PDB file of C-alpha atoms in Angstrom:
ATOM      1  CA  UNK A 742       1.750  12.764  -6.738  1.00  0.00           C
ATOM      2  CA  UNK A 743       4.071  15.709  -6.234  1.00  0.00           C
ATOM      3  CA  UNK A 744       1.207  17.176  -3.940  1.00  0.00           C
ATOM      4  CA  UNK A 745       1.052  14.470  -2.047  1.00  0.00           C
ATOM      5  CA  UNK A 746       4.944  14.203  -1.331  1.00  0.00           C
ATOM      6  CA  UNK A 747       5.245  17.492  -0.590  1.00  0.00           C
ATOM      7  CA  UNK A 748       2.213  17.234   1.975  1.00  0.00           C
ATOM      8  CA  UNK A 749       4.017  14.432   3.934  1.00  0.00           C
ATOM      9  CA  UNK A 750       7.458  15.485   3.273  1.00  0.00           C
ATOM     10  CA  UNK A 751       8.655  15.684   6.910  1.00  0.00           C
ATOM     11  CA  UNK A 752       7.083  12.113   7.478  1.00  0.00           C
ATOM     12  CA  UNK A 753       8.129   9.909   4.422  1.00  0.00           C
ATOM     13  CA  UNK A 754      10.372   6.698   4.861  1.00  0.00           C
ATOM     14  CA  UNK A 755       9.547   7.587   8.682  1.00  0.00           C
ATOM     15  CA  UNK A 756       6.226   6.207   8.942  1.00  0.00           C
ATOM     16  CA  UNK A 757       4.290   7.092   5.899  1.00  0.00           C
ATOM     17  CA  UNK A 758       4.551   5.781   2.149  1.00  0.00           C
ATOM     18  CA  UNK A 759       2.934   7.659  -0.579  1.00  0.00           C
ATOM     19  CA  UNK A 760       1.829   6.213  -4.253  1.00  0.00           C
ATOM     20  CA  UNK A 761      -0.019   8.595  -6.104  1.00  0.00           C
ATOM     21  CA  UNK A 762      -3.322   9.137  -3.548  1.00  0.00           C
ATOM     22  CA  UNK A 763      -2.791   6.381  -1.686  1.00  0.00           C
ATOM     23  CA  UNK A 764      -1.116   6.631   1.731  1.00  0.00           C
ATOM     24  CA  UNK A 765       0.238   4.070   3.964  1.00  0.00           C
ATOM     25  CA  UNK A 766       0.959   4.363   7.697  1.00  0.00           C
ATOM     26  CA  UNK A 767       2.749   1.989   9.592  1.00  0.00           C
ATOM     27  CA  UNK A 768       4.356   1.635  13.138  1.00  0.00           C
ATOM     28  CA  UNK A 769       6.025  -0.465  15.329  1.00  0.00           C
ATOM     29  CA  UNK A 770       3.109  -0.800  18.244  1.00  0.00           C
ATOM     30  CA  UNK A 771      -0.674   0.398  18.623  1.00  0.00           C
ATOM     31  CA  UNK A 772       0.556   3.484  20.750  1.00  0.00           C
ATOM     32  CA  UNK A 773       2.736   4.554  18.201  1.00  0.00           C
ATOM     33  CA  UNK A 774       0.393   3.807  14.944  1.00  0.00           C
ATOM     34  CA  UNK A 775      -2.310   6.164  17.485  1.00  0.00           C
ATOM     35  CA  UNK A 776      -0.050   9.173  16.750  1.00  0.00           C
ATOM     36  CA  UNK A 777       1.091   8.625  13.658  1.00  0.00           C
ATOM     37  CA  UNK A 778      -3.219   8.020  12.444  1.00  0.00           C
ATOM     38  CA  UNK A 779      -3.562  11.419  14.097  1.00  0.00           C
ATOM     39  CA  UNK A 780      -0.751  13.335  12.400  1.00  0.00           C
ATOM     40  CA  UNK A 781      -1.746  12.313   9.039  1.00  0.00           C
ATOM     41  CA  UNK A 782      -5.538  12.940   9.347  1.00  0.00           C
ATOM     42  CA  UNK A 783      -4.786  16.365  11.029  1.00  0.00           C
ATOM     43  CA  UNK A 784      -2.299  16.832   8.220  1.00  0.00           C
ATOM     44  CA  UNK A 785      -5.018  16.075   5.523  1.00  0.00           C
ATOM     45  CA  UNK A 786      -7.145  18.591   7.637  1.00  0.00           C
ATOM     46  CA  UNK A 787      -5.415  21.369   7.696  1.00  0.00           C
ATOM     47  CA  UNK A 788      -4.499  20.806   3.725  1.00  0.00           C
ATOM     48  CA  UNK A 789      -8.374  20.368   2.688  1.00  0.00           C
ATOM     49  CA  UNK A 790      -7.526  16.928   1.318  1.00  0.00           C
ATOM     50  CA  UNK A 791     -10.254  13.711   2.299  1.00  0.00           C
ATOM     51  CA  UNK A 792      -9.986  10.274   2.065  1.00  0.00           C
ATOM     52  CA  UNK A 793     -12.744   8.444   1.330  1.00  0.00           C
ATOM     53  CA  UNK A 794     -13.851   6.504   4.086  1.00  0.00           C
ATOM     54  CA  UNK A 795     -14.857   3.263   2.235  1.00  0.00           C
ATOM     55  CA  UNK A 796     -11.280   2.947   0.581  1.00  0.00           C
ATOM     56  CA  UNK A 797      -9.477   3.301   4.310  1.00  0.00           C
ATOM     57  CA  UNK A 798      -8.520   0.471   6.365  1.00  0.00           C
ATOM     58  CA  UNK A 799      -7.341   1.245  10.068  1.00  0.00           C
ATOM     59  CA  UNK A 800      -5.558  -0.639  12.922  1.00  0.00           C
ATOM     60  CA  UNK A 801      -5.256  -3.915  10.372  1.00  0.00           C
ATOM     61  CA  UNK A 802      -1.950  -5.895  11.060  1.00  0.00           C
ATOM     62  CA  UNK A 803      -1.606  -6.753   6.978  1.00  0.00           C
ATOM     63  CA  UNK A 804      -2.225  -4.741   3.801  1.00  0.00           C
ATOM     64  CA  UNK A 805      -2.086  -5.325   0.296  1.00  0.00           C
ATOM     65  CA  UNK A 806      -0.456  -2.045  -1.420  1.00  0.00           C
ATOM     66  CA  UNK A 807       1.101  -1.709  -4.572  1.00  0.00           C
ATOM     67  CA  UNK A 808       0.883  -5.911  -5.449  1.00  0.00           C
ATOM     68  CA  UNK A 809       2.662  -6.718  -1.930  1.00  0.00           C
ATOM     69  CA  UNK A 810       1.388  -8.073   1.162  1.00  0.00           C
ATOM     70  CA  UNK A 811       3.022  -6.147   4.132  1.00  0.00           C
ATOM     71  CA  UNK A 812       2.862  -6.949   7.820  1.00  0.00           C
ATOM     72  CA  UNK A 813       4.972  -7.229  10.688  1.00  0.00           C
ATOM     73  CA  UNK A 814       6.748 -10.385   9.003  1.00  0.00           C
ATOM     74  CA  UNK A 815       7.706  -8.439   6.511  1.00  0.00           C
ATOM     75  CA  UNK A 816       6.743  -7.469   2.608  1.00  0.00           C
ATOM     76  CA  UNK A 817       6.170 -10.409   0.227  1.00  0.00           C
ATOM     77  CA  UNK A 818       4.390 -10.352  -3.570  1.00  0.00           C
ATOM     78  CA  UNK A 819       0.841 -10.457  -3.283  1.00  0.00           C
ATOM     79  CA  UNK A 820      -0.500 -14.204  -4.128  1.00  0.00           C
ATOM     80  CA  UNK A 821      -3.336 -13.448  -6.460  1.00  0.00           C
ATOM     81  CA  UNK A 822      -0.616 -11.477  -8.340  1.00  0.00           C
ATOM     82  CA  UNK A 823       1.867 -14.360  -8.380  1.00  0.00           C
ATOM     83  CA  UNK A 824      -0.600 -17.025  -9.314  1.00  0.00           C
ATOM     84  CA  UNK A 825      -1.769 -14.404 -12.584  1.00  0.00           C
ATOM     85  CA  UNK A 826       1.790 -14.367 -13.500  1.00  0.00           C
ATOM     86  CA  UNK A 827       2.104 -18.488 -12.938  1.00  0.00           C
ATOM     87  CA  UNK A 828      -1.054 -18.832 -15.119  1.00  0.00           C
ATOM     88  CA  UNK A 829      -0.065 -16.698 -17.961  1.00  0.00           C
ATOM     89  CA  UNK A 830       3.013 -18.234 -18.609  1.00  0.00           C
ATOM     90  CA  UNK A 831       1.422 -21.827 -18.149  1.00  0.00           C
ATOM     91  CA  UNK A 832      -1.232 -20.401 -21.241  1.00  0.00           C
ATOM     92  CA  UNK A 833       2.025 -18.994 -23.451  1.00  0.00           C
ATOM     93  CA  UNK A 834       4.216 -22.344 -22.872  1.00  0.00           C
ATOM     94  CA  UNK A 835       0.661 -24.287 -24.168  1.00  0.00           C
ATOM     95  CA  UNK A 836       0.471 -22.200 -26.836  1.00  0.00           C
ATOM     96  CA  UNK A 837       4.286 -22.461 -27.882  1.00  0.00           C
ATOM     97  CA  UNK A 838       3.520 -26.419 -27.948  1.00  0.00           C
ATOM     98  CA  UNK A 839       0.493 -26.258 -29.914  1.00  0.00           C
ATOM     99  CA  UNK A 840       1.914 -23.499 -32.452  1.00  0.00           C
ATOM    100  CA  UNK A 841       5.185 -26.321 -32.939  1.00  0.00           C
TER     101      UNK A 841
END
């Protein structure tokens, strides 16, 4: 984690977020999120680092990261999370009731 924060130091909170190996990128228009692509990758160049192609997703206008949904409208709890959450505590409140 600490590699990776140094590595993109200059660029956090600008336009890149970084969670252990995972990096997000994100910009206000396609011109923009163009240069900011190419000065990560030439960033993980010139530090030897790869991503691995299958786990990438480029120029998509919505992510999932970290349990959240992000896009342009903003960042909200990812659903699938959320309904996990709803079930489990539907299961403990039935078990309360059948435990009374």
């Amino acid at each position: 984690m600490a590699l990776m924060n140094r590595t993109f130091q200059e660029y956090l909170d600008r336009f890149v977020i970084v969670f252990i190996d995972d990096i997000l990128v994100y910009s206000k228009n396609r011109e923009e999120h163009e240069q900011h692509l190419r000065i990560v990758l030439q960033i993980l160049k010139e530090k030897e680092l790869y991503a691995k192609l299958s786990k990438c997703e480029f120029w998509v206008n919505q992510v999932v990261f970290l349990g959240h949904v992000i896009s342009g409208d903003g960042v909200m709890p990812d659903p699938s999370k959320v309904k996990a959450v709803m079930e489990w505590r539907i299961r403990k409140m039935r078990l309360k009731l059948e435990v009374s």
